[in-house]
């Protein structure tokens, strides 16, 4: 077969253009990326050889070799890992498959070259070779296959692929250095780079010196198997960057070893930036599972509960068999116990940070709180512990508050933790249902994560205090002794007189007749101070925000009628109540009644029941006001 020239996928071509033209100063990261790929390839081989030992083919001494040729101005990086066949070379080095990468490339500008350092995170690390090399040759032979392949490209638009010979399996990458990149021909420079970025790689990175001597450049022992005291902050960071494909610094690092009934090591990180796939439903866990230093999989959902899926790092078990298959990992009792241990340790660490580093903990909560809250909903065992760790926005305080803070500030006579759910904090702060609570200084937690609706619906309590939505039921405000502004404070404000009881009763009856099935009930409100009216849910009914969410997701079809509450001190209600006692009131007030309900719906984020009719009525009422 003759060599074939093919075009790079458009995103790859664009990425290569940026990479080669950026003035990015840390070009040395190309070596980190290529060594990381070699290490992954060796992990893959080791795993495949568990079930097909023929793949070892007499060569089980896995390593990466670096060779410098000063005369030819090249560096070669060779591994004896899994290798690639023709299709894999084309797919892996010619296209970008990973989701989100297209956006990353589109967002990269020629002048914000610093973003190029993120390259590995997006599964495009290989292309960083073109920062230093004007031409890259890849020779690879897939383990278990006879034919080797040669891939070559100058990183502009196309690559060429053809057959070649190669004695052993694995991949060899030959970099023809660009003009001005001679520093990478110096053994000392390579030593330094490997030490900085790749020391933690469990695989030996070996430099072949010109006199045929070999020198191992890294510690080449699994970082997590070393004692804590032997690992520096920098090494933890570099390792985090490697396992998480991330370039932020870890917010928390947990390195532990257990011996006895259960024998495992773990090195876990909480990122300081949310990973891109945090809410990708297919991605439950990104932890890497090893069995006695041998990589098994990074797709093991049993390792941590889904609500800890932001964790990155490694779990190494000595209790699982080496030839464990991915199927065997399901419902495995060893994994169940490791998961319990991880959960306990991580929650313990979070409690410690919440207590000692409140500010930094708030950042963590901002990033991952919505994920942890899934645990309140689905993990009964850890519910109380998670509620303690939870932080909330509040109607009375800026910043984050805990439930313990909330309870400490509860007013005499207050028995519940009041909440309101909605789409934005700003919107919630203006909710009419909040008015009466604010007037009494009763704190309300403002909840805006979709998951809030679900854990609240599972009706938990915290330290014996139930959660109660202010948009529901009778809002027992009467029983709470608030800090209702004292008579002297009130002097200037003049709380308006409420309409007389009998007149209000007539209006309520009229509204019930006109609105009929559209509402569950009409009644006087205790919670309104400024607005004319609002909607609340009946005690047994579904929360209004939750129902809207479910209807949006087509999981719930009909709309539950709500209770319309009216404010007896509002001039509009007073006016309507006066008119309600006169003859012909039902006809005269029909439009007002329907408009009242529609405006209450609009405040809730619901459209008017019949937008055309709403517009006509509004126009009529406005015209009447002008004439
Ligand atoms: P990532 O490593 O994040 O997947 P890269 O751009 O670094 O992204 O590499 C792309 C793909 O090319 C890898 O996923 C792997 O399948 C393949 N690859 C790269 N280098 C090697 C290698 N030395 N041996 C085998 N496969 C490799
Ligand atoms: Mg890579």
XYZ file of C-alpha atoms in Angstrom, residues 203-600:
398
model
C 6.830 4.314 34.642
C 10.609 4.846 34.350
C 11.503 7.659 31.961
C 14.954 6.713 30.742
C 17.406 8.989 28.942
C 19.716 7.184 26.516
C 23.024 8.964 26.587
C 25.310 9.112 23.625
C 27.780 6.606 25.034
C 24.880 4.110 25.227
C 24.525 4.551 28.973
C 21.041 4.869 30.399
C 19.823 7.163 33.111
C 16.399 7.040 34.762
C 15.170 10.614 35.136
C 12.169 10.221 37.441
C 11.405 8.564 40.752
C 9.315 6.049 38.802
C 7.348 4.820 41.765
C 3.635 5.353 42.088
C 3.231 8.609 43.995
C 0.336 7.305 46.059
C 2.412 4.393 47.349
C 5.005 6.737 48.836
C 4.805 7.990 52.396
C 3.091 11.363 52.815
C 6.258 12.822 54.302
C 8.151 12.005 51.105
C 5.815 13.861 48.796
C 6.015 17.609 48.290
C 3.162 19.988 47.552
C 4.583 20.479 44.064
C 4.585 16.764 43.399
C 0.990 16.444 44.518
C 0.070 19.294 42.205
C 1.890 17.806 39.227
C 0.226 14.472 39.883
C -3.178 16.100 40.113
C -2.601 17.799 36.765
C -1.700 14.427 35.319
C -4.577 12.300 36.667
C -7.271 14.927 36.398
C -6.143 16.323 33.049
C -6.625 19.624 34.829
C -4.558 22.743 35.315
C -6.083 24.320 38.332
C -4.564 23.521 41.701
C -6.277 21.030 43.960
C -8.486 22.683 46.593
C -7.959 19.701 48.888
C -5.612 16.723 48.783
C -6.351 13.502 50.634
C -3.583 10.957 50.779
C -4.170 7.909 52.943
C -3.315 4.312 53.338
C -5.338 1.638 55.149
C -4.085 -1.726 56.206
C -5.877 -4.506 58.022
C -9.330 -5.710 57.084
C -9.212 -3.576 54.008
C -5.939 -2.836 52.303
C -5.891 0.204 50.024
C -4.156 3.468 49.287
C -5.856 6.521 48.031
C -4.775 9.843 46.727
C -7.806 12.002 46.111
C -8.164 15.605 45.051
C -10.997 18.095 45.198
C -10.479 20.478 42.263
C -10.593 24.227 42.813
C -12.387 24.679 39.465
C -15.426 22.648 38.497
C -14.497 20.070 35.848
C -16.284 20.563 32.545
C -18.200 17.301 32.653
C -19.569 17.766 36.180
C -23.179 17.643 35.062
C -22.681 15.233 32.187
C -25.139 12.473 33.106
C -22.895 9.790 31.617
C -19.987 10.745 33.847
C -20.384 9.418 37.368
C -16.819 9.076 38.567
C -13.413 9.943 37.222
C -11.321 8.130 39.811
C -8.690 5.752 38.535
C -8.791 2.275 40.027
C -5.518 0.369 40.415
C -4.905 -3.078 41.830
C -1.452 -3.295 43.333
C -0.187 -0.423 41.127
C -1.734 -1.868 37.995
C -4.211 0.380 36.281
C -7.616 -1.269 35.913
C -10.054 1.419 34.820
C -11.086 5.041 35.125
C -14.729 4.182 34.508
C -15.689 2.541 37.763
C -18.882 4.112 39.089
C -18.831 1.944 42.206
C -15.864 3.763 43.725
C -17.674 6.844 44.959
C -21.309 7.886 45.242
C -22.439 10.010 42.299
C -22.671 13.043 44.586
C -18.879 12.915 45.059
C -18.179 12.685 41.336
C -16.067 15.840 41.371
C -13.286 13.915 43.106
C -10.195 13.186 41.057
C -7.322 10.834 41.822
C -6.377 7.251 42.395
C -7.593 4.335 44.486
C -5.257 1.363 44.704
C -6.638 -1.813 46.261
C -4.689 -4.854 47.371
C -7.869 -6.881 47.951
C -9.116 -7.203 44.384
C -7.745 -9.879 42.035
C -5.388 -8.556 39.381
C -7.414 -10.053 36.572
C -10.568 -8.315 37.773
C -12.877 -7.665 34.851
C -15.032 -4.576 34.555
C -18.114 -6.765 35.049
C -16.729 -8.139 38.310
C -16.520 -4.600 39.646
C -20.289 -4.328 39.818
C -21.715 -4.993 43.291
C -18.307 -6.036 44.490
C -18.182 -6.123 48.324
C -14.588 -4.861 48.432
C -15.522 -1.842 46.338
C -18.565 -1.199 48.484
C -16.350 -0.994 51.550
C -13.806 1.185 49.803
C -16.636 3.486 48.742
C -17.823 3.752 52.328
C -14.306 4.507 53.495
C -13.794 7.180 50.826
C -17.132 8.778 51.632
C -16.304 8.889 55.326
C -12.862 10.357 54.758
C -14.021 12.975 52.285
C -16.909 14.113 54.471
C -14.516 14.296 57.420
C -12.136 16.463 55.422
C -14.986 18.722 54.291
C -16.160 19.127 57.885
C -12.661 20.060 58.917
C -12.349 22.641 56.152
C -15.826 24.029 56.820
C -14.888 24.558 60.457
C -11.367 25.928 59.971
C -11.361 27.638 56.583
C -14.845 29.066 56.203
C -13.986 31.415 53.342
C -12.252 28.825 51.258
C -15.021 26.378 52.067
C -17.527 28.844 50.615
C -15.634 28.705 47.299
C -15.818 24.947 47.405
C -19.530 25.094 48.100
C -20.073 27.514 45.242
C -18.399 25.015 42.884
C -19.733 21.722 44.120
C -22.625 22.406 46.497
C -25.233 21.551 43.876
C -23.587 18.144 43.418
C -23.325 17.397 47.145
C -26.984 18.304 47.569
C -27.856 15.337 45.358
C -26.684 13.267 48.310
C -29.252 14.860 50.630
C -31.846 13.564 48.217
C -30.519 10.094 47.418
C -28.309 9.076 50.340
C -30.369 8.788 53.462
C -27.401 7.526 55.477
C -25.439 10.748 54.973
C -28.334 13.172 54.852
C -27.822 14.838 58.235
C -24.076 15.095 57.700
C -24.612 16.687 54.300
C -27.210 19.094 55.649
C -24.599 20.221 58.179
C -22.128 20.812 55.358
C -24.662 22.627 53.194
C -24.542 26.396 52.779
C -27.389 28.594 51.595
C -28.197 32.079 50.382
C -30.511 33.904 52.722
C -33.065 36.707 52.638
C -31.466 38.352 55.666
C -27.707 37.937 55.090
C -25.254 38.304 52.250
C -22.886 35.422 51.682
C -23.473 31.835 52.684
C -25.242 30.646 55.825
C -25.333 27.218 57.398
C -28.392 25.601 58.927
C -26.787 25.859 62.342
C -26.460 29.640 61.832
C -30.064 29.749 60.715
C -31.391 27.871 63.721
C -29.400 30.043 66.090
C -31.172 33.101 64.641
C -34.700 31.674 64.660
C -37.330 33.948 66.205
C -39.330 33.031 69.300
C -42.290 30.948 68.193
C -40.592 29.918 64.949
C -40.457 26.159 64.521
C -39.573 25.650 60.886
C -36.719 26.432 58.527
C -38.307 28.630 55.866
C -37.309 28.261 52.246
C -38.301 29.570 48.855
C -37.317 28.022 45.527
C -36.838 29.879 42.297
C -34.586 30.530 39.366
C -32.479 33.415 40.641
C -31.515 34.938 43.967
C -32.490 38.411 42.776
C -35.910 37.204 41.628
C -36.509 35.394 44.905
C -35.630 38.420 46.990
C -38.521 40.267 45.327
C -41.073 37.483 45.825
C -44.348 38.721 47.312
C -44.516 35.591 49.509
C -41.413 36.853 51.304
C -42.845 40.218 52.295
C -44.425 39.233 55.600
C -41.323 37.293 56.637
C -39.082 40.212 55.863
C -41.333 42.558 57.837
C -40.863 40.339 60.886
C -37.162 39.795 60.274
C -37.727 36.064 59.809
C -34.923 34.609 57.708
C -35.797 32.638 54.566
C -33.320 30.447 52.666
C -33.238 31.240 48.949
C -32.790 28.105 46.861
C -31.973 28.188 43.168
C -30.446 24.802 42.288
C -32.771 22.419 40.466
C -31.806 19.722 42.950
C -33.193 21.815 45.838
C -36.736 21.105 44.742
C -36.055 17.392 44.909
C -34.375 17.080 48.254
C -36.943 19.370 49.834
C -39.715 17.212 48.370
C -38.202 14.207 50.147
C -39.175 16.111 53.326
C -36.120 16.024 55.516
C -35.734 17.921 58.726
C -32.619 19.282 60.325
C -32.112 18.800 64.048
C -35.838 18.314 64.461
C -36.770 21.452 62.519
C -38.806 20.774 59.380
C -38.189 22.690 56.168
C -41.199 24.728 55.065
C -41.701 26.637 51.858
C -43.056 30.169 52.301
C -45.099 29.563 49.146
C -47.145 26.902 50.820
C -49.915 26.549 53.351
C -50.962 29.178 55.817
C -47.451 30.449 56.544
C -47.791 30.423 60.315
C -46.498 33.972 60.636
C -48.947 34.882 63.399
C -47.235 32.518 65.821
C -43.811 34.038 65.266
C -42.782 36.995 67.355
C -40.811 38.971 64.897
C -39.067 42.229 65.382
C -42.159 44.013 64.067
C -40.982 47.561 63.941
C -41.776 49.315 67.189
C -44.451 52.028 67.332
C -41.892 54.832 67.211
C -40.119 53.319 64.180
C -43.420 52.967 62.469
C -44.481 56.539 63.034
C -43.231 57.792 59.682
C -44.244 54.718 57.748
C -47.930 54.515 58.576
C -49.006 50.971 57.954
C -52.211 51.402 55.933
C -55.542 50.362 57.435
C -56.895 47.022 56.330
C -60.252 46.920 54.643
C -63.137 46.113 56.970
C -63.769 42.374 57.462
C -67.257 42.094 56.019
C -66.310 43.935 52.816
C -63.278 41.683 52.414
C -65.488 38.620 52.880
C -67.751 39.831 50.082
C -64.781 40.340 47.782
C -63.386 36.898 48.595
C -66.745 35.324 47.769
C -66.942 37.285 44.514
C -63.410 36.267 43.498
C -64.196 32.621 44.211
C -67.259 32.811 41.984
C -65.493 34.556 39.094
C -62.282 32.512 39.242
C -64.021 29.180 39.858
C -61.868 26.193 38.946
C -58.898 28.388 38.143
C -58.002 28.572 41.835
C -58.144 26.150 44.720
C -59.186 28.889 47.132
C -59.133 32.636 47.708
C -58.238 34.034 51.118
C -56.849 36.945 53.063
C -53.051 36.960 53.238
C -50.872 37.213 56.327
C -47.662 37.235 54.379
C -48.179 40.182 52.010
C -47.210 43.707 52.991
C -46.643 45.522 49.672
C -48.086 43.425 46.862
C -51.799 43.131 46.162
C -51.849 39.385 45.797
C -49.817 36.202 45.424
C -50.259 32.515 44.780
C -49.442 29.851 47.339
C -49.610 26.070 47.271
C -52.116 24.122 49.344
C -50.598 22.172 52.211
C -50.794 18.791 50.495
C -49.949 20.126 47.016
C -46.699 20.000 45.141
C -44.345 22.951 45.524
C -45.010 25.510 42.778
C -41.418 25.754 41.581
C -40.968 21.986 41.522
C -44.152 21.572 39.510
C -43.016 24.169 36.988
C -39.660 22.394 36.665
C -41.361 19.054 36.074
C -43.749 20.556 33.549
C -40.795 22.106 31.675
C -39.198 18.657 31.547
C -42.491 17.138 30.447
C -42.581 14.919 33.515
C -45.801 16.408 34.742
C -48.737 17.368 32.577
C -51.467 19.286 34.361
C -51.284 22.410 36.431
C -52.455 22.222 40.038
C -54.827 25.109 40.925
C -53.276 27.353 43.596
C -54.586 29.446 46.432
C -54.903 33.157 45.627
C -54.047 35.283 48.649
C -55.045 38.929 48.705
C -53.621 41.756 50.778
C -56.412 43.593 52.697
C -54.183 46.691 53.100
C -53.479 47.174 49.405
C -55.399 50.075 47.764
C -56.449 47.906 44.816
C -57.930 45.238 47.082
C -59.578 47.922 49.225
C -61.104 49.502 46.141
C -62.332 46.184 44.845
C -63.779 45.287 48.243
C -65.769 48.531 48.340
C -67.165 47.921 44.865
C -67.897 44.274 45.661
C -70.778 45.201 47.942
C -72.623 47.212 45.256
C -75.054 45.899 42.680
C -73.679 44.448 39.434
C -70.285 43.915 41.079
C -69.646 40.462 39.630
C -69.780 41.872 36.090
C -67.957 45.074 36.899
C -65.095 43.333 38.700
C -64.776 40.310 36.413
C -61.833 41.744 34.441
C -60.092 42.906 37.617
C -60.474 39.480 39.176
C -58.975 37.717 36.191
C -56.171 40.276 35.921
C -55.388 39.828 39.599
C -54.862 36.110 39.085
C -52.813 36.635 35.934
C -50.447 39.094 37.594
C -49.927 36.686 40.474
